[in-house]
């Protein structure tokens, strides 16, 4: 288990250091702000939605390692997916970081499983889920601000 924990730590550090999709999206038709004042995480999420498909997604901003790595892995996970598929992944992810491990579909989560340890740290759950809530807001409405408070 400690080896797995170390591997997870490595992936989080890697995505924090070199976040994927860390850019503004040209022609984005959905934008949402995510704000977690408790920790100081502040991001802007850009989406190009074509019918039901998340064609392109990117984010900008700053925050702690957990929030940034989560944004990086979230955008990688939902890019090219339909809105329904993205909602499904979010459902599994949310269950993993807030509930019990039982019944969590690890295969559906892939690399997102690196955040399974945050459930032990309630304050970190907000960091890890911030961009997911922002994604949902962006999908629901054209423009808005999401705050964890
Ligand atoms: Zn944070």
mmCIF file with all atom_site columns, C-alpha atoms and ligand atoms in Angstrom:
data_model
loop_
_atom_site.group_PDB
_atom_site.id
_atom_site.type_symbol
_atom_site.label_atom_id
_atom_site.label_alt_id
_atom_site.label_comp_id
_atom_site.label_asym_id
_atom_site.label_entity_id
_atom_site.label_seq_id
_atom_site.pdbx_PDB_ins_code
_atom_site.Cartn_x
_atom_site.Cartn_y
_atom_site.Cartn_z
_atom_site.occupancy
_atom_site.B_iso_or_equiv
_atom_site.pdbx_formal_charge
_atom_site.auth_seq_id
_atom_site.auth_comp_id
_atom_site.auth_asym_id
_atom_site.auth_atom_id
_atom_site.pdbx_PDB_model_num
ATOM   1   C  CA  . UNK A 1 1   ? 0.000   0.000  0.000   1.00 0.00 ? 1   UNK A CA  1
ATOM   2   C  CA  . UNK A 1 2   ? 2.833   2.425  0.760   1.00 0.00 ? 2   UNK A CA  1
ATOM   3   C  CA  . UNK A 1 3   ? 4.260   1.800  -2.730  1.00 0.00 ? 3   UNK A CA  1
ATOM   4   C  CA  . UNK A 1 4   ? 0.905   2.675  -4.238  1.00 0.00 ? 4   UNK A CA  1
ATOM   5   C  CA  . UNK A 1 5   ? 0.718   5.768  -2.085  1.00 0.00 ? 5   UNK A CA  1
ATOM   6   C  CA  . UNK A 1 6   ? 4.143   6.803  -3.302  1.00 0.00 ? 6   UNK A CA  1
ATOM   7   C  CA  . UNK A 1 7   ? 3.135   6.264  -6.915  1.00 0.00 ? 7   UNK A CA  1
ATOM   8   C  CA  . UNK A 1 8   ? 0.009   8.367  -6.376  1.00 0.00 ? 8   UNK A CA  1
ATOM   9   C  CA  . UNK A 1 9   ? 2.114   11.086 -4.792  1.00 0.00 ? 9   UNK A CA  1
ATOM   10  C  CA  . UNK A 1 10  ? 4.437   11.043 -7.812  1.00 0.00 ? 10  UNK A CA  1
ATOM   11  C  CA  . UNK A 1 11  ? 1.556   11.421 -10.265 1.00 0.00 ? 11  UNK A CA  1
ATOM   12  C  CA  . UNK A 1 12  ? 0.110   14.344 -8.289  1.00 0.00 ? 12  UNK A CA  1
ATOM   13  C  CA  . UNK A 1 13  ? 3.500   16.065 -8.149  1.00 0.00 ? 13  UNK A CA  1
ATOM   14  C  CA  . UNK A 1 14  ? 4.040   15.500 -11.856 1.00 0.00 ? 14  UNK A CA  1
ATOM   15  C  CA  . UNK A 1 15  ? 0.657   16.993 -12.788 1.00 0.00 ? 15  UNK A CA  1
ATOM   16  C  CA  . UNK A 1 16  ? 1.252   19.914 -10.438 1.00 0.00 ? 16  UNK A CA  1
ATOM   17  C  CA  . UNK A 1 17  ? 4.636   20.631 -11.995 1.00 0.00 ? 17  UNK A CA  1
ATOM   18  C  CA  . UNK A 1 18  ? 3.519   20.171 -15.591 1.00 0.00 ? 18  UNK A CA  1
ATOM   19  C  CA  . UNK A 1 19  ? -0.282  20.495 -15.690 1.00 0.00 ? 19  UNK A CA  1
ATOM   20  C  CA  . UNK A 1 20  ? -1.998  19.174 -18.839 1.00 0.00 ? 20  UNK A CA  1
ATOM   21  C  CA  . UNK A 1 21  ? -4.468  21.409 -20.700 1.00 0.00 ? 21  UNK A CA  1
ATOM   22  C  CA  . UNK A 1 22  ? -3.154  24.459 -18.815 1.00 0.00 ? 22  UNK A CA  1
ATOM   23  C  CA  . UNK A 1 23  ? -4.292  26.972 -21.406 1.00 0.00 ? 23  UNK A CA  1
ATOM   24  C  CA  . UNK A 1 24  ? -7.131  29.148 -22.547 1.00 0.00 ? 24  UNK A CA  1
ATOM   25  C  CA  . UNK A 1 25  ? -9.251  27.464 -25.204 1.00 0.00 ? 25  UNK A CA  1
ATOM   26  C  CA  . UNK A 1 26  ? -9.745  29.375 -28.410 1.00 0.00 ? 26  UNK A CA  1
ATOM   27  C  CA  . UNK A 1 27  ? -13.397 29.555 -29.343 1.00 0.00 ? 27  UNK A CA  1
ATOM   28  C  CA  . UNK A 1 28  ? -14.524 28.351 -25.926 1.00 0.00 ? 28  UNK A CA  1
ATOM   29  C  CA  . UNK A 1 29  ? -18.297 28.528 -25.615 1.00 0.00 ? 29  UNK A CA  1
ATOM   30  C  CA  . UNK A 1 30  ? -18.437 27.763 -21.901 1.00 0.00 ? 30  UNK A CA  1
ATOM   31  C  CA  . UNK A 1 31  ? -16.414 29.450 -19.177 1.00 0.00 ? 31  UNK A CA  1
ATOM   32  C  CA  . UNK A 1 32  ? -16.692 29.109 -15.395 1.00 0.00 ? 32  UNK A CA  1
ATOM   33  C  CA  . UNK A 1 33  ? -14.680 30.290 -12.415 1.00 0.00 ? 33  UNK A CA  1
ATOM   34  C  CA  . UNK A 1 34  ? -13.791 28.054 -9.499  1.00 0.00 ? 34  UNK A CA  1
ATOM   35  C  CA  . UNK A 1 35  ? -12.842 29.589 -6.183  1.00 0.00 ? 35  UNK A CA  1
ATOM   36  C  CA  . UNK A 1 36  ? -11.802 27.817 -3.001  1.00 0.00 ? 36  UNK A CA  1
ATOM   37  C  CA  . UNK A 1 37  ? -10.980 30.683 -0.604  1.00 0.00 ? 37  UNK A CA  1
ATOM   38  C  CA  . UNK A 1 38  ? -10.258 28.309 2.261   1.00 0.00 ? 38  UNK A CA  1
ATOM   39  C  CA  . UNK A 1 39  ? -7.092  27.202 0.507   1.00 0.00 ? 39  UNK A CA  1
ATOM   40  C  CA  . UNK A 1 40  ? -6.577  29.985 -2.029  1.00 0.00 ? 40  UNK A CA  1
ATOM   41  C  CA  . UNK A 1 41  ? -7.312  27.913 -5.128  1.00 0.00 ? 41  UNK A CA  1
ATOM   42  C  CA  . UNK A 1 42  ? -8.617  30.050 -7.974  1.00 0.00 ? 42  UNK A CA  1
ATOM   43  C  CA  . UNK A 1 43  ? -9.098  28.758 -11.505 1.00 0.00 ? 43  UNK A CA  1
ATOM   44  C  CA  . UNK A 1 44  ? -10.891 29.572 -14.710 1.00 0.00 ? 44  UNK A CA  1
ATOM   45  C  CA  . UNK A 1 45  ? -12.189 26.708 -16.804 1.00 0.00 ? 45  UNK A CA  1
ATOM   46  C  CA  . UNK A 1 46  ? -12.676 26.923 -20.567 1.00 0.00 ? 46  UNK A CA  1
ATOM   47  C  CA  . UNK A 1 47  ? -14.725 24.514 -22.607 1.00 0.00 ? 47  UNK A CA  1
ATOM   48  C  CA  . UNK A 1 48  ? -15.606 24.056 -26.228 1.00 0.00 ? 48  UNK A CA  1
ATOM   49  C  CA  . UNK A 1 49  ? -18.788 22.089 -26.286 1.00 0.00 ? 49  UNK A CA  1
ATOM   50  C  CA  . UNK A 1 50  ? -20.004 20.716 -29.593 1.00 0.00 ? 50  UNK A CA  1
ATOM   51  C  CA  . UNK A 1 51  ? -23.522 19.377 -29.188 1.00 0.00 ? 51  UNK A CA  1
ATOM   52  C  CA  . UNK A 1 52  ? -23.007 16.879 -26.414 1.00 0.00 ? 52  UNK A CA  1
ATOM   53  C  CA  . UNK A 1 53  ? -19.257 16.401 -26.724 1.00 0.00 ? 53  UNK A CA  1
ATOM   54  C  CA  . UNK A 1 54  ? -16.511 18.169 -24.787 1.00 0.00 ? 54  UNK A CA  1
ATOM   55  C  CA  . UNK A 1 55  ? -14.339 18.902 -27.795 1.00 0.00 ? 55  UNK A CA  1
ATOM   56  C  CA  . UNK A 1 56  ? -11.671 20.829 -25.955 1.00 0.00 ? 56  UNK A CA  1
ATOM   57  C  CA  . UNK A 1 57  ? -11.066 21.871 -22.375 1.00 0.00 ? 57  UNK A CA  1
ATOM   58  C  CA  . UNK A 1 58  ? -8.447  23.908 -20.592 1.00 0.00 ? 58  UNK A CA  1
ATOM   59  C  CA  . UNK A 1 59  ? -7.863  25.841 -17.405 1.00 0.00 ? 59  UNK A CA  1
ATOM   60  C  CA  . UNK A 1 60  ? -5.839  28.730 -16.037 1.00 0.00 ? 60  UNK A CA  1
ATOM   61  C  CA  . UNK A 1 61  ? -5.163  30.016 -12.558 1.00 0.00 ? 61  UNK A CA  1
ATOM   62  C  CA  . UNK A 1 62  ? -3.305  28.986 -9.459  1.00 0.00 ? 62  UNK A CA  1
ATOM   63  C  CA  . UNK A 1 63  ? -3.750  26.863 -6.396  1.00 0.00 ? 63  UNK A CA  1
ATOM   64  C  CA  . UNK A 1 64  ? -2.253  24.139 -4.250  1.00 0.00 ? 64  UNK A CA  1
ATOM   65  C  CA  . UNK A 1 65  ? -0.732  20.964 -5.681  1.00 0.00 ? 65  UNK A CA  1
ATOM   66  C  CA  . UNK A 1 66  ? -3.901  18.942 -5.111  1.00 0.00 ? 66  UNK A CA  1
ATOM   67  C  CA  . UNK A 1 67  ? -6.214  21.390 -6.871  1.00 0.00 ? 67  UNK A CA  1
ATOM   68  C  CA  . UNK A 1 68  ? -3.870  21.929 -9.794  1.00 0.00 ? 68  UNK A CA  1
ATOM   69  C  CA  . UNK A 1 69  ? -3.151  18.233 -10.288 1.00 0.00 ? 69  UNK A CA  1
ATOM   70  C  CA  . UNK A 1 70  ? -6.863  17.503 -9.998  1.00 0.00 ? 70  UNK A CA  1
ATOM   71  C  CA  . UNK A 1 71  ? -7.642  20.109 -12.664 1.00 0.00 ? 71  UNK A CA  1
ATOM   72  C  CA  . UNK A 1 72  ? -4.983  18.607 -14.910 1.00 0.00 ? 72  UNK A CA  1
ATOM   73  C  CA  . UNK A 1 73  ? -6.242  15.044 -14.484 1.00 0.00 ? 73  UNK A CA  1
ATOM   74  C  CA  . UNK A 1 74  ? -9.906  16.078 -14.690 1.00 0.00 ? 74  UNK A CA  1
ATOM   75  C  CA  . UNK A 1 75  ? -9.453  17.896 -17.990 1.00 0.00 ? 75  UNK A CA  1
ATOM   76  C  CA  . UNK A 1 76  ? -7.490  14.933 -19.370 1.00 0.00 ? 76  UNK A CA  1
ATOM   77  C  CA  . UNK A 1 77  ? -10.220 12.537 -18.243 1.00 0.00 ? 77  UNK A CA  1
ATOM   78  C  CA  . UNK A 1 78  ? -13.203 14.356 -19.782 1.00 0.00 ? 78  UNK A CA  1
ATOM   79  C  CA  . UNK A 1 79  ? -11.679 15.681 -23.005 1.00 0.00 ? 79  UNK A CA  1
ATOM   80  C  CA  . UNK A 1 80  ? -13.474 14.088 -25.957 1.00 0.00 ? 80  UNK A CA  1
ATOM   81  C  CA  . UNK A 1 81  ? -16.173 12.633 -23.707 1.00 0.00 ? 81  UNK A CA  1
ATOM   82  C  CA  . UNK A 1 82  ? -19.889 13.338 -23.836 1.00 0.00 ? 82  UNK A CA  1
ATOM   83  C  CA  . UNK A 1 83  ? -21.511 15.378 -21.078 1.00 0.00 ? 83  UNK A CA  1
ATOM   84  C  CA  . UNK A 1 84  ? -23.182 12.209 -19.783 1.00 0.00 ? 84  UNK A CA  1
ATOM   85  C  CA  . UNK A 1 85  ? -19.876 10.334 -19.642 1.00 0.00 ? 85  UNK A CA  1
ATOM   86  C  CA  . UNK A 1 86  ? -18.214 13.236 -17.818 1.00 0.00 ? 86  UNK A CA  1
ATOM   87  C  CA  . UNK A 1 87  ? -21.062 13.296 -15.271 1.00 0.00 ? 87  UNK A CA  1
ATOM   88  C  CA  . UNK A 1 88  ? -20.595 9.590  -14.728 1.00 0.00 ? 88  UNK A CA  1
ATOM   89  C  CA  . UNK A 1 89  ? -16.864 9.966  -14.064 1.00 0.00 ? 89  UNK A CA  1
ATOM   90  C  CA  . UNK A 1 90  ? -17.578 12.830 -11.678 1.00 0.00 ? 90  UNK A CA  1
ATOM   91  C  CA  . UNK A 1 91  ? -20.086 10.656 -9.834  1.00 0.00 ? 91  UNK A CA  1
ATOM   92  C  CA  . UNK A 1 92  ? -17.483 7.919  -9.298  1.00 0.00 ? 92  UNK A CA  1
ATOM   93  C  CA  . UNK A 1 93  ? -14.811 10.456 -8.390  1.00 0.00 ? 93  UNK A CA  1
ATOM   94  C  CA  . UNK A 1 94  ? -17.050 12.172 -5.866  1.00 0.00 ? 94  UNK A CA  1
ATOM   95  C  CA  . UNK A 1 95  ? -17.984 8.853  -4.302  1.00 0.00 ? 95  UNK A CA  1
ATOM   96  C  CA  . UNK A 1 96  ? -14.322 7.930  -4.040  1.00 0.00 ? 96  UNK A CA  1
ATOM   97  C  CA  . UNK A 1 97  ? -13.202 11.115 -2.270  1.00 0.00 ? 97  UNK A CA  1
ATOM   98  C  CA  . UNK A 1 98  ? -16.193 11.536 0.032   1.00 0.00 ? 98  UNK A CA  1
ATOM   99  C  CA  . UNK A 1 99  ? -17.547 8.083  0.717   1.00 0.00 ? 99  UNK A CA  1
ATOM   100 C  CA  . UNK A 1 100 ? -16.274 4.609  1.174   1.00 0.00 ? 100 UNK A CA  1
ATOM   101 C  CA  . UNK A 1 101 ? -14.126 2.682  -1.234  1.00 0.00 ? 101 UNK A CA  1
ATOM   102 C  CA  . UNK A 1 102 ? -16.789 0.018  -1.564  1.00 0.00 ? 102 UNK A CA  1
ATOM   103 C  CA  . UNK A 1 103 ? -18.467 0.010  -4.941  1.00 0.00 ? 103 UNK A CA  1
ATOM   104 C  CA  . UNK A 1 104 ? -16.166 2.573  -6.511  1.00 0.00 ? 104 UNK A CA  1
ATOM   105 C  CA  . UNK A 1 105 ? -15.437 1.729  -10.132 1.00 0.00 ? 105 UNK A CA  1
ATOM   106 C  CA  . UNK A 1 106 ? -11.658 2.095  -10.171 1.00 0.00 ? 106 UNK A CA  1
ATOM   107 C  CA  . UNK A 1 107 ? -11.387 1.151  -13.826 1.00 0.00 ? 107 UNK A CA  1
ATOM   108 C  CA  . UNK A 1 108 ? -13.657 4.030  -14.801 1.00 0.00 ? 108 UNK A CA  1
ATOM   109 C  CA  . UNK A 1 109 ? -11.526 6.381  -12.741 1.00 0.00 ? 109 UNK A CA  1
ATOM   110 C  CA  . UNK A 1 110 ? -8.136  5.405  -14.135 1.00 0.00 ? 110 UNK A CA  1
ATOM   111 C  CA  . UNK A 1 111 ? -5.480  7.835  -12.974 1.00 0.00 ? 111 UNK A CA  1
ATOM   112 C  CA  . UNK A 1 112 ? -8.060  9.809  -10.992 1.00 0.00 ? 112 UNK A CA  1
ATOM   113 C  CA  . UNK A 1 113 ? -7.669  7.083  -8.359  1.00 0.00 ? 113 UNK A CA  1
ATOM   114 C  CA  . UNK A 1 114 ? -4.568  8.962  -7.177  1.00 0.00 ? 114 UNK A CA  1
ATOM   115 C  CA  . UNK A 1 115 ? -6.924  11.170 -5.162  1.00 0.00 ? 115 UNK A CA  1
ATOM   116 C  CA  . UNK A 1 116 ? -8.428  8.291  -3.171  1.00 0.00 ? 116 UNK A CA  1
ATOM   117 C  CA  . UNK A 1 117 ? -6.313  9.315  -0.163  1.00 0.00 ? 117 UNK A CA  1
ATOM   118 C  CA  . UNK A 1 118 ? -7.862  12.771 0.157   1.00 0.00 ? 118 UNK A CA  1
ATOM   119 C  CA  . UNK A 1 119 ? -10.978 11.356 1.775   1.00 0.00 ? 119 UNK A CA  1
ATOM   120 C  CA  . UNK A 1 120 ? -8.972  11.290 5.002   1.00 0.00 ? 120 UNK A CA  1
ATOM   121 C  CA  . UNK A 1 121 ? -8.474  15.071 4.749   1.00 0.00 ? 121 UNK A CA  1
ATOM   122 C  CA  . UNK A 1 122 ? -11.808 16.934 4.496   1.00 0.00 ? 122 UNK A CA  1
ATOM   123 C  CA  . UNK A 1 123 ? -10.187 20.275 3.647   1.00 0.00 ? 123 UNK A CA  1
ATOM   124 C  CA  . UNK A 1 124 ? -8.393  18.616 0.728   1.00 0.00 ? 124 UNK A CA  1
ATOM   125 C  CA  . UNK A 1 125 ? -11.632 17.180 -0.625  1.00 0.00 ? 125 UNK A CA  1
ATOM   126 C  CA  . UNK A 1 126 ? -12.577 20.754 -1.581  1.00 0.00 ? 126 UNK A CA  1
ATOM   127 C  CA  . UNK A 1 127 ? -9.270  21.196 -3.387  1.00 0.00 ? 127 UNK A CA  1
ATOM   128 C  CA  . UNK A 1 128 ? -9.627  17.927 -5.279  1.00 0.00 ? 128 UNK A CA  1
ATOM   129 C  CA  . UNK A 1 129 ? -13.250 18.511 -6.281  1.00 0.00 ? 129 UNK A CA  1
ATOM   130 C  CA  . UNK A 1 130 ? -13.122 22.264 -7.031  1.00 0.00 ? 130 UNK A CA  1
ATOM   131 C  CA  . UNK A 1 131 ? -12.602 21.956 -10.785 1.00 0.00 ? 131 UNK A CA  1
ATOM   132 C  CA  . UNK A 1 132 ? -15.167 19.178 -11.034 1.00 0.00 ? 132 UNK A CA  1
ATOM   133 C  CA  . UNK A 1 133 ? -17.821 21.442 -9.549  1.00 0.00 ? 133 UNK A CA  1
ATOM   134 C  CA  . UNK A 1 134 ? -16.615 24.165 -11.888 1.00 0.00 ? 134 UNK A CA  1
ATOM   135 C  CA  . UNK A 1 135 ? -16.986 21.767 -14.817 1.00 0.00 ? 135 UNK A CA  1
ATOM   136 C  CA  . UNK A 1 136 ? -20.548 20.969 -13.820 1.00 0.00 ? 136 UNK A CA  1
ATOM   137 C  CA  . UNK A 1 137 ? -21.331 24.707 -13.576 1.00 0.00 ? 137 UNK A CA  1
ATOM   138 C  CA  . UNK A 1 138 ? -19.798 25.316 -16.995 1.00 0.00 ? 138 UNK A CA  1
ATOM   139 C  CA  . UNK A 1 139 ? -21.921 22.534 -18.469 1.00 0.00 ? 139 UNK A CA  1
ATOM   140 C  CA  . UNK A 1 140 ? -25.088 23.798 -16.799 1.00 0.00 ? 140 UNK A CA  1
ATOM   141 C  CA  . UNK A 1 141 ? -24.763 27.474 -17.633 1.00 0.00 ? 141 UNK A CA  1
ATOM   142 C  CA  . UNK A 1 142 ? -22.781 29.677 -19.936 1.00 0.00 ? 142 UNK A CA  1
ATOM   143 C  CA  . UNK A 1 143 ? -21.059 31.901 -17.362 1.00 0.00 ? 143 UNK A CA  1
ATOM   144 C  CA  . UNK A 1 144 ? -20.784 31.688 -13.625 1.00 0.00 ? 144 UNK A CA  1
ATOM   145 C  CA  . UNK A 1 145 ? -18.608 31.598 -10.561 1.00 0.00 ? 145 UNK A CA  1
ATOM   146 C  CA  . UNK A 1 146 ? -18.324 28.558 -8.321  1.00 0.00 ? 146 UNK A CA  1
ATOM   147 C  CA  . UNK A 1 147 ? -17.249 28.910 -4.731  1.00 0.00 ? 147 UNK A CA  1
ATOM   148 C  CA  . UNK A 1 148 ? -16.724 26.128 -2.229  1.00 0.00 ? 148 UNK A CA  1
ATOM   149 C  CA  . UNK A 1 149 ? -17.989 28.459 0.493   1.00 0.00 ? 149 UNK A CA  1
HETATM 150 ZN ZN1 . LIG B 2 .   ? -6.170  23.695 -2.322  1.00 0.00 ? 1   LIG B ZN1 1
#
